[in-house]
Short mmCIF file of C-alpha atoms and ligand atoms in Angstrom, two decimals:
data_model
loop_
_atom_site.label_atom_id
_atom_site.label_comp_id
_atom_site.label_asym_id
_atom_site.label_seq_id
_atom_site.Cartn_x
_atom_site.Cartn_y
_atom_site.Cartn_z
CA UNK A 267 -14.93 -8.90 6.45
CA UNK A 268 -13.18 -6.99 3.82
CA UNK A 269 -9.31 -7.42 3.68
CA UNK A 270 -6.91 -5.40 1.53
CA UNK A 271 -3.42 -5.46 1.20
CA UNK A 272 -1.49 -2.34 0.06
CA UNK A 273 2.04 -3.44 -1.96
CA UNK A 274 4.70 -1.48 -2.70
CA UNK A 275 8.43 -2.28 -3.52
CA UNK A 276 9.98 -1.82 -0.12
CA UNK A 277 7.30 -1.94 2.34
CA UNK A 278 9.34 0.56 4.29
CA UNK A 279 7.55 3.88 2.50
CA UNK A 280 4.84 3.57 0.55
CA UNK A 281 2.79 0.76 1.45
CA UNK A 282 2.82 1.25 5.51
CA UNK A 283 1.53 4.97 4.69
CA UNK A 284 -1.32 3.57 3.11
CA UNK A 285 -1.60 0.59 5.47
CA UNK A 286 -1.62 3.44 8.10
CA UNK A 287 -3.96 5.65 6.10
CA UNK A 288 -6.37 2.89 5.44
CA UNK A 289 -6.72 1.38 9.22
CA UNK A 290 -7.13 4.85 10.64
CA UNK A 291 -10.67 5.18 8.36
CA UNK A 292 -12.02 2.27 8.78
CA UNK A 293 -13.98 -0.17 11.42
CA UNK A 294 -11.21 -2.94 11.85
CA UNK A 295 -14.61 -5.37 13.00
CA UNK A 296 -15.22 -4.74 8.98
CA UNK A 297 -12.07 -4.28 7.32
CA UNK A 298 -8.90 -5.80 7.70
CA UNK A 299 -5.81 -4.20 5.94
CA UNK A 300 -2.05 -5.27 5.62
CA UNK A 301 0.84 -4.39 3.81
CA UNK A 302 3.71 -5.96 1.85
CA UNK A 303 6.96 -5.77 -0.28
CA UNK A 304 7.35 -7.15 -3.77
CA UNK A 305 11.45 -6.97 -2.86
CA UNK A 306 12.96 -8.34 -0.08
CA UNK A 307 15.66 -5.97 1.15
CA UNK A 308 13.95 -4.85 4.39
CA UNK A 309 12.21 -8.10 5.95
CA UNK A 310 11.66 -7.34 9.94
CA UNK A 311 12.10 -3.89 9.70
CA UNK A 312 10.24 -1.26 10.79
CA UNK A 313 8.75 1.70 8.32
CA UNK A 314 11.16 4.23 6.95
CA UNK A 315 11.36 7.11 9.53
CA UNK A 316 10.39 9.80 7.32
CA UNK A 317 7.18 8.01 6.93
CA UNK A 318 6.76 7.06 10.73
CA UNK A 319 7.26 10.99 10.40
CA UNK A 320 4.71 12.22 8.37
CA UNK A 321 1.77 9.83 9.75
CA UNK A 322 2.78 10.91 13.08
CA UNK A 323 2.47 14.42 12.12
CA UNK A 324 -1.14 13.46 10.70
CA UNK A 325 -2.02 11.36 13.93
CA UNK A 326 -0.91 8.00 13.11
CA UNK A 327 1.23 5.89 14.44
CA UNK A 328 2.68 3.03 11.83
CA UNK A 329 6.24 2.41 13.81
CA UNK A 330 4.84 -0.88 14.96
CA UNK A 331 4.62 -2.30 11.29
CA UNK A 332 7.15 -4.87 10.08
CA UNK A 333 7.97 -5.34 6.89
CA UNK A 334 7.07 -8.74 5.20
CA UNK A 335 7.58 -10.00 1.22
CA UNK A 336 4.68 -9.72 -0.81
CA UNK A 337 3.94 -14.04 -1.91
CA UNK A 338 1.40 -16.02 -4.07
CA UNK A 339 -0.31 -16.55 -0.99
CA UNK A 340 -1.35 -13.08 -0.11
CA UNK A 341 -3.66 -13.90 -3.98
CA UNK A 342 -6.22 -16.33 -1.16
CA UNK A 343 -5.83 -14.16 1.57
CA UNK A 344 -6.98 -10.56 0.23
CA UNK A 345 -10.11 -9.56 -1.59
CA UNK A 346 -8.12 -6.28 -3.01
CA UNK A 347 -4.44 -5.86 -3.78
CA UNK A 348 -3.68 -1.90 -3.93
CA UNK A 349 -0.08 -1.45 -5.68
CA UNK A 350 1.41 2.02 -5.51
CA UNK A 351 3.33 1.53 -9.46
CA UNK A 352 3.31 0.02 -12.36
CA UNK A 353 6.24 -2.09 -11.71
CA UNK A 354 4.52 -3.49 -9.00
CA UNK A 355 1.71 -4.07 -10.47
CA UNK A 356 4.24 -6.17 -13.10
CA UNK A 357 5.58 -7.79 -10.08
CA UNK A 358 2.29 -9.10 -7.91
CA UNK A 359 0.79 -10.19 -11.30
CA UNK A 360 3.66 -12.46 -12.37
CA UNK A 361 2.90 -14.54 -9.14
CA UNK A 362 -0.83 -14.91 -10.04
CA UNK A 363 -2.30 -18.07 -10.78
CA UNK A 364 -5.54 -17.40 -12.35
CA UNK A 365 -7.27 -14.67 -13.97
CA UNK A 366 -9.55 -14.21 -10.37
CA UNK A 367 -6.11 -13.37 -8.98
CA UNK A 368 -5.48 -11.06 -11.62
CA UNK A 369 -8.73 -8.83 -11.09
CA UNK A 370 -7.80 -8.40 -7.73
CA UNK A 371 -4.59 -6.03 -8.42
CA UNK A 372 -5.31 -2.69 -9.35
CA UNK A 373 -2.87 0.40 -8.92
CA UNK A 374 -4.44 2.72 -5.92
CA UNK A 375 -4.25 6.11 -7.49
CA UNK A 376 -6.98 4.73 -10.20
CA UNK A 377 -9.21 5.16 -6.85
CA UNK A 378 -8.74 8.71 -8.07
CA UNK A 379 -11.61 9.95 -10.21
CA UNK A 380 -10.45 6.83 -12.13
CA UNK A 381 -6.99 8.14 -12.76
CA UNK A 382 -4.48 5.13 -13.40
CA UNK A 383 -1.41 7.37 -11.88
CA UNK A 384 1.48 5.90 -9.76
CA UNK A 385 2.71 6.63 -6.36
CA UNK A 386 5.87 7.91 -6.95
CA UNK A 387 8.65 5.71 -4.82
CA UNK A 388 10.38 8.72 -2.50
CA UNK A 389 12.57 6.62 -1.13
CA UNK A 390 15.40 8.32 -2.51
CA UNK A 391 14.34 12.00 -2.48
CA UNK A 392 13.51 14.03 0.56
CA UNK A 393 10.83 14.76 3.12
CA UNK A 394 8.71 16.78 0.36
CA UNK A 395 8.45 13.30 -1.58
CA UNK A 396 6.99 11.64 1.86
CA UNK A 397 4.24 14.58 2.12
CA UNK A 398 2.88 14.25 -1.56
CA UNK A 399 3.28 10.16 -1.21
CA UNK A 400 0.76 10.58 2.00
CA UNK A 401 -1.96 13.16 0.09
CA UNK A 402 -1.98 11.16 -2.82
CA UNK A 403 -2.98 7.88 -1.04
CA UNK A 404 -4.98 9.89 1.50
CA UNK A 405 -7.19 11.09 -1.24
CA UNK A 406 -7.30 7.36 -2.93
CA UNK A 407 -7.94 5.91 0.60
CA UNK A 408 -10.88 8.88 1.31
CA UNK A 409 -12.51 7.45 -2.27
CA UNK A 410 -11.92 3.83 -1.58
CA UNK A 411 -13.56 4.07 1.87
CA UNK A 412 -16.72 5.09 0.21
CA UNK A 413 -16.86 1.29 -1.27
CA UNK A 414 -17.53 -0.16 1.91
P1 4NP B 546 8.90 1.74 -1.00
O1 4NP B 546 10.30 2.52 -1.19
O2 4NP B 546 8.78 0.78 -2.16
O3 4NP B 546 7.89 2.82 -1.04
O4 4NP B 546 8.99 1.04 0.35
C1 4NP B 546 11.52 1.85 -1.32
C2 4NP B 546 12.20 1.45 -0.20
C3 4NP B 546 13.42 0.82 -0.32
C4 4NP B 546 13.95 0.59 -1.57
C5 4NP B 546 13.26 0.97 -2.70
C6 4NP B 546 12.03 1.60 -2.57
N1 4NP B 546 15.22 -0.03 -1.70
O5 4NP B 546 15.70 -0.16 -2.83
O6 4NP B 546 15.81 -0.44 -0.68
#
């Protein structure tokens, strides 16, 4: 079993898209994915509705996710630790605890034809932001897949 946690700041936009993204291509029996928050401001809610809104318009449902905080713990838990920016990335890595821990955060756009780009945070800009956040980390989830 592979598990991978996608991490964002919120875990209202970003990381349930790719959450979402990621479970719909994979065998669950194989792969186990999650998502988390590296701030706190939305514990127990559900995803931001533009996002429930654009995987729903690509055939996947996410409104059942809740949002959780991103903790040291999540370092024994996950094989792979996906961040969308490079503020997360500051963020997860301040709570490692070795250098294993380390290796296992990488940003998911470098999926990309090893492009270390960030997912830029829409949470603040309109429904266009949502659609490019969801073909960026569909095309980083389509590469990543190929791992397995
Ligand atoms: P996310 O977007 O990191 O993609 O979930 C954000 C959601 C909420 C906030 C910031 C970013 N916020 O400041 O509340």
């Amino acid at each position: 079993m592979t598990s991978i946690l996608m991490v964002c700041l919120g875990n209202i936009c970003r990381s349930p898209l790719a959450e979402g993204i990621l479970t719909s291509m994979v065998d669950p029996t194989q792969v186990y994915v999650d998502s988390a928050g590296t701030g706190g401001y939305h514990v127990g809610d559900a995803p931001d509705p533009r996002s429930i809104a654009i995987a729903k318009k690509n055939g996947i449902d996410i409104s059942n996710q809740v949002c959780r905080k991103f903790t040291a713990e999540d370092f024994n838990r996950f094989d792979t630790i996906y961040v969308m920016d490079s503020s997360n990335y500051t963020n997860v890595v301040k709570l490692a605890n070795s250098e294993a821990d380390r290796a296992k955060v990488k940003l998911l756009l470098s999926e990309i034809e090893g492009k270390n780009l960030e997912v830029p945070d829409p949470y603040y800009g309109g429904d266009d932001g949502f659609k490019n956040v969801y073909n960026l980390i569909h095309q980083a989830c389509s590469k990543l897949i190929l791992k397995f």
